[in-house]
Amino acid sequence: MPRQTNIAALAAAGLLTLALGGCMGGSAGALAPGLAARMDQPGASLDRATALGMLNAYRATTGAPALAGDAGLDTNAQALAAAYASAGTAPKLPAGAVAMRVSAGYATFAETFSGWRNSPADAQVLASTAATRAGLGVAYDAGSTYGVYWVLILED
């Protein structure tokens, strides 16, 4: 690996470590507000750009290229998250998607991301080099089993 790439990967790993410090009992101030924003309340709004930044920082540590945000995929992921919250059943992989990750019960994106990152199967998908675009959705349903439902769609 060229020295310049090593430096970039180390810098990305350092930023990811700082960002996740709050997820593991470190200072909550270390987390960007968009990553620590609670989605378990009516009207909560996900900071998709910051969430995508965290995904891309992780991908950089694995050597995977950055994902581009995609408004259409965000819309699809949001609709799937709402259906997931309503039905309580995880959605099926949409046609054309390389992969999809779902989660339920985590109130913040940082918690959700940590769950995915710490699961070997999910971490492998997050680092997939076949994916170039991403869409993220989250839905809250106070009357449901888990409250908050997340969907990440990855496409080529």
PDB file of C-alpha atoms in Angstrom:
ATOM      1  CA  MET A   1       0.000   0.000   0.000  1.00  0.00           C
ATOM      2  CA  PRO A   2       1.529   3.417  -0.899  1.00  0.00           C
ATOM      3  CA  ARG A   3       2.595   5.595   2.015  1.00  0.00           C
ATOM      4  CA  GLN A   4       0.033   8.289   1.139  1.00  0.00           C
ATOM      5  CA  THR A   5      -2.793   5.732   1.300  1.00  0.00           C
ATOM      6  CA  ASN A   6      -1.514   4.481   4.670  1.00  0.00           C
ATOM      7  CA  ILE A   7      -1.605   8.017   6.061  1.00  0.00           C
ATOM      8  CA  ALA A   8      -5.136   8.578   4.752  1.00  0.00           C
ATOM      9  CA  ALA A   9      -6.326   5.272   6.214  1.00  0.00           C
ATOM     10  CA  LEU A  10      -4.708   6.058   9.569  1.00  0.00           C
ATOM     11  CA  ALA A  11      -6.273   9.523   9.612  1.00  0.00           C
ATOM     12  CA  ALA A  12      -9.699   8.055   8.817  1.00  0.00           C
ATOM     13  CA  ALA A  13      -9.235   5.432  11.537  1.00  0.00           C
ATOM     14  CA  GLY A  14      -8.336   8.167  14.020  1.00  0.00           C
ATOM     15  CA  LEU A  15     -11.415  10.201  13.129  1.00  0.00           C
ATOM     16  CA  LEU A  16     -13.614   7.131  13.410  1.00  0.00           C
ATOM     17  CA  THR A  17     -12.136   6.305  16.804  1.00  0.00           C
ATOM     18  CA  LEU A  18     -12.830   9.829  18.037  1.00  0.00           C
ATOM     19  CA  ALA A  19     -16.363   9.788  16.631  1.00  0.00           C
ATOM     20  CA  LEU A  20     -17.151   6.461  18.247  1.00  0.00           C
ATOM     21  CA  GLY A  21     -15.610   7.379  21.599  1.00  0.00           C
ATOM     22  CA  GLY A  22     -19.013   8.448  22.861  1.00  0.00           C
ATOM     23  CA  CYS A  23     -20.538   5.114  21.822  1.00  0.00           C
ATOM     24  CA  MET A  24     -18.196   3.236  24.095  1.00  0.00           C
ATOM     25  CA  GLY A  25     -18.441   5.265  27.255  1.00  0.00           C
ATOM     26  CA  GLY A  26     -16.108   8.087  26.239  1.00  0.00           C
ATOM     27  CA  SER A  27     -17.040  11.719  26.316  1.00  0.00           C
ATOM     28  CA  ALA A  28     -20.431  12.297  24.716  1.00  0.00           C
ATOM     29  CA  GLY A  29     -19.003  15.584  23.416  1.00  0.00           C
ATOM     30  CA  ALA A  30     -16.715  13.595  21.100  1.00  0.00           C
ATOM     31  CA  LEU A  31     -19.674  12.589  18.951  1.00  0.00           C
ATOM     32  CA  ALA A  32     -20.955  14.877  16.254  1.00  0.00           C
ATOM     33  CA  PRO A  33     -24.469  16.055  17.159  1.00  0.00           C
ATOM     34  CA  GLY A  34     -25.887  14.379  14.053  1.00  0.00           C
ATOM     35  CA  LEU A  35     -24.581  11.004  15.188  1.00  0.00           C
ATOM     36  CA  ALA A  36     -25.883  11.318  18.742  1.00  0.00           C
ATOM     37  CA  ALA A  37     -29.285  12.801  17.842  1.00  0.00           C
ATOM     38  CA  ARG A  38     -32.040  10.626  19.279  1.00  0.00           C
ATOM     39  CA  MET A  39     -34.535   9.296  16.768  1.00  0.00           C
ATOM     40  CA  ASP A  40     -36.901   7.932  19.419  1.00  0.00           C
ATOM     41  CA  GLN A  41     -39.132  10.978  19.454  1.00  0.00           C
ATOM     42  CA  PRO A  42     -41.746  12.384  17.092  1.00  0.00           C
ATOM     43  CA  GLY A  43     -40.341  14.741  14.466  1.00  0.00           C
ATOM     44  CA  ALA A  44     -36.710  13.606  14.877  1.00  0.00           C
ATOM     45  CA  SER A  45     -34.572  14.275  11.817  1.00  0.00           C
ATOM     46  CA  LEU A  46     -31.593  12.156  10.777  1.00  0.00           C
ATOM     47  CA  ASP A  47     -28.436  13.984   9.658  1.00  0.00           C
ATOM     48  CA  ARG A  48     -27.819  11.736   6.664  1.00  0.00           C
ATOM     49  CA  ALA A  49     -24.641  13.535   5.554  1.00  0.00           C
ATOM     50  CA  THR A  50     -22.992  13.011   8.942  1.00  0.00           C
ATOM     51  CA  ALA A  51     -24.144   9.374   9.059  1.00  0.00           C
ATOM     52  CA  LEU A  52     -22.733   8.789   5.576  1.00  0.00           C
ATOM     53  CA  GLY A  53     -19.492  10.425   6.725  1.00  0.00           C
ATOM     54  CA  MET A  54     -19.225   7.893   9.555  1.00  0.00           C
ATOM     55  CA  LEU A  55     -19.875   5.015   7.147  1.00  0.00           C
ATOM     56  CA  ASN A  56     -17.235   6.344   4.776  1.00  0.00           C
ATOM     57  CA  ALA A  57     -14.678   6.822   7.574  1.00  0.00           C
ATOM     58  CA  TYR A  58     -15.183   3.162   8.467  1.00  0.00           C
ATOM     59  CA  ARG A  59     -14.932   2.109   4.826  1.00  0.00           C
ATOM     60  CA  ALA A  60     -11.648   4.005   4.513  1.00  0.00           C
ATOM     61  CA  THR A  61     -10.174   1.874   7.312  1.00  0.00           C
ATOM     62  CA  THR A  62     -11.051  -1.252   5.320  1.00  0.00           C
ATOM     63  CA  GLY A  63      -9.738   0.034   1.995  1.00  0.00           C
ATOM     64  CA  ALA A  64     -13.237   0.312   0.480  1.00  0.00           C
ATOM     65  CA  PRO A  65     -14.053   3.395  -1.600  1.00  0.00           C
ATOM     66  CA  ALA A  66     -16.377   6.071  -0.263  1.00  0.00           C
ATOM     67  CA  LEU A  67     -20.111   5.744  -0.810  1.00  0.00           C
ATOM     68  CA  ALA A  68     -22.039   8.550  -2.488  1.00  0.00           C
ATOM     69  CA  GLY A  69     -25.307   9.614  -0.920  1.00  0.00           C
ATOM     70  CA  ASP A  70     -28.321   9.052  -3.143  1.00  0.00           C
ATOM     71  CA  ALA A  71     -31.585  10.923  -2.540  1.00  0.00           C
ATOM     72  CA  GLY A  72     -33.617   8.246  -4.329  1.00  0.00           C
ATOM     73  CA  LEU A  73     -32.115   5.518  -2.173  1.00  0.00           C
ATOM     74  CA  ASP A  74     -32.754   7.659   0.925  1.00  0.00           C
ATOM     75  CA  THR A  75     -36.426   7.882  -0.073  1.00  0.00           C
ATOM     76  CA  ASN A  76     -36.612   4.121  -0.639  1.00  0.00           C
ATOM     77  CA  ALA A  77     -34.819   3.373   2.652  1.00  0.00           C
ATOM     78  CA  GLN A  78     -37.130   5.767   4.495  1.00  0.00           C
ATOM     79  CA  ALA A  79     -40.223   4.042   3.062  1.00  0.00           C
ATOM     80  CA  LEU A  80     -38.822   0.623   4.012  1.00  0.00           C
ATOM     81  CA  ALA A  81     -38.004   1.841   7.546  1.00  0.00           C
ATOM     82  CA  ALA A  82     -41.570   3.143   7.943  1.00  0.00           C
ATOM     83  CA  ALA A  83     -42.993  -0.181   6.731  1.00  0.00           C
ATOM     84  CA  TYR A  84     -40.605  -2.034   9.076  1.00  0.00           C
ATOM     85  CA  ALA A  85     -41.792   0.074  12.033  1.00  0.00           C
ATOM     86  CA  SER A  86     -45.428  -0.435  11.111  1.00  0.00           C
ATOM     87  CA  ALA A  87     -45.324  -4.174  10.424  1.00  0.00           C
ATOM     88  CA  GLY A  88     -42.477  -5.180  12.743  1.00  0.00           C
ATOM     89  CA  THR A  89     -41.116  -7.388   9.972  1.00  0.00           C
ATOM     90  CA  ALA A  90     -37.749  -6.650   8.367  1.00  0.00           C
ATOM     91  CA  PRO A  91     -38.068  -5.638   4.709  1.00  0.00           C
ATOM     92  CA  LYS A  92     -36.703  -7.723   1.859  1.00  0.00           C
ATOM     93  CA  LEU A  93     -33.728  -6.608  -0.228  1.00  0.00           C
ATOM     94  CA  PRO A  94     -34.980  -4.208  -2.908  1.00  0.00           C
ATOM     95  CA  ALA A  95     -34.410  -5.062  -6.561  1.00  0.00           C
ATOM     96  CA  GLY A  96     -31.121  -3.627  -7.789  1.00  0.00           C
ATOM     97  CA  ALA A  97     -29.573  -3.340  -4.318  1.00  0.00           C
ATOM     98  CA  VAL A  98     -26.160  -4.845  -3.624  1.00  0.00           C
ATOM     99  CA  ALA A  99     -27.012  -5.226   0.061  1.00  0.00           C
ATOM    100  CA  MET A 100     -29.206  -3.932   2.835  1.00  0.00           C
ATOM    101  CA  ARG A 101     -28.739  -3.719   6.586  1.00  0.00           C
ATOM    102  CA  VAL A 102     -31.609  -3.308   9.024  1.00  0.00           C
ATOM    103  CA  SER A 103     -31.687  -2.714  12.742  1.00  0.00           C
ATOM    104  CA  ALA A 104     -34.246  -1.932  15.406  1.00  0.00           C
ATOM    105  CA  GLY A 105     -34.160  -0.566  18.929  1.00  0.00           C
ATOM    106  CA  TYR A 106     -31.154   1.742  18.717  1.00  0.00           C
ATOM    107  CA  ALA A 107     -32.058   5.389  19.380  1.00  0.00           C
ATOM    108  CA  THR A 108     -29.097   7.017  17.588  1.00  0.00           C
ATOM    109  CA  PHE A 109     -27.197   6.404  14.383  1.00  0.00           C
ATOM    110  CA  ALA A 110     -23.959   6.018  16.369  1.00  0.00           C
ATOM    111  CA  GLU A 111     -25.503   3.122  18.327  1.00  0.00           C
ATOM    112  CA  THR A 112     -26.879   1.567  15.157  1.00  0.00           C
ATOM    113  CA  PHE A 113     -23.556   1.882  13.354  1.00  0.00           C
ATOM    114  CA  SER A 114     -21.711   0.369  16.331  1.00  0.00           C
ATOM    115  CA  GLY A 115     -24.062  -2.615  16.228  1.00  0.00           C
ATOM    116  CA  TRP A 116     -23.435  -3.116  12.530  1.00  0.00           C
ATOM    117  CA  ARG A 117     -19.684  -2.596  12.846  1.00  0.00           C
ATOM    118  CA  ASN A 118     -19.427  -5.113  15.707  1.00  0.00           C
ATOM    119  CA  SER A 119     -21.302  -7.831  13.811  1.00  0.00           C
ATOM    120  CA  PRO A 120     -18.875  -9.621  11.446  1.00  0.00           C
ATOM    121  CA  ALA A 121     -21.587 -10.220   8.815  1.00  0.00           C
ATOM    122  CA  ASP A 122     -22.792  -6.612   8.939  1.00  0.00           C
ATOM    123  CA  ALA A 123     -19.248  -5.201   8.973  1.00  0.00           C
ATOM    124  CA  GLN A 124     -18.440  -7.195   5.839  1.00  0.00           C
ATOM    125  CA  VAL A 125     -21.431  -5.657   4.073  1.00  0.00           C
ATOM    126  CA  LEU A 126     -20.515  -2.131   5.245  1.00  0.00           C
ATOM    127  CA  ALA A 127     -17.071  -2.619   3.685  1.00  0.00           C
ATOM    128  CA  SER A 128     -18.359  -4.098   0.408  1.00  0.00           C
ATOM    129  CA  THR A 129     -16.412  -2.793  -2.576  1.00  0.00           C
ATOM    130  CA  ALA A 130     -19.386  -3.664  -4.808  1.00  0.00           C
ATOM    131  CA  ALA A 131     -21.367  -0.755  -3.338  1.00  0.00           C
ATOM    132  CA  THR A 132     -20.897   2.819  -4.548  1.00  0.00           C
ATOM    133  CA  ARG A 133     -24.115   4.528  -3.361  1.00  0.00           C
ATOM    134  CA  ALA A 134     -26.075   4.473  -0.130  1.00  0.00           C
ATOM    135  CA  GLY A 135     -29.493   5.376   1.182  1.00  0.00           C
ATOM    136  CA  LEU A 136     -30.448   5.539   4.839  1.00  0.00           C
ATOM    137  CA  GLY A 137     -33.848   5.629   6.490  1.00  0.00           C
ATOM    138  CA  VAL A 138     -35.111   5.664  10.060  1.00  0.00           C
ATOM    139  CA  ALA A 139     -38.632   5.489  11.427  1.00  0.00           C
ATOM    140  CA  TYR A 140     -40.040   5.893  14.918  1.00  0.00           C
ATOM    141  CA  ASP A 141     -43.211   4.229  16.183  1.00  0.00           C
ATOM    142  CA  ALA A 142     -43.792   4.674  19.922  1.00  0.00           C
ATOM    143  CA  GLY A 143     -46.329   1.851  19.983  1.00  0.00           C
ATOM    144  CA  SER A 144     -44.076  -0.705  18.321  1.00  0.00           C
ATOM    145  CA  THR A 145     -41.870  -3.348  19.894  1.00  0.00           C
ATOM    146  CA  TYR A 146     -38.525  -1.615  19.287  1.00  0.00           C
ATOM    147  CA  GLY A 147     -39.503   2.014  18.751  1.00  0.00           C
ATOM    148  CA  VAL A 148     -36.829   2.963  16.208  1.00  0.00           C
ATOM    149  CA  TYR A 149     -36.207   1.100  12.931  1.00  0.00           C
ATOM    150  CA  TRP A 150     -33.225   1.607  10.619  1.00  0.00           C
ATOM    151  CA  VAL A 151     -32.631   0.636   6.976  1.00  0.00           C
ATOM    152  CA  LEU A 152     -29.405   1.080   5.007  1.00  0.00           C
ATOM    153  CA  ILE A 153     -29.517   0.273   1.283  1.00  0.00           C
ATOM    154  CA  LEU A 154     -26.297  -0.141  -0.699  1.00  0.00           C
ATOM    155  CA  GLU A 155     -26.254  -0.116  -4.503  1.00  0.00           C
ATOM    156  CA  ASP A 156     -23.696  -0.246  -7.274  1.00  0.00           C
TER     157      ASP A 156
END
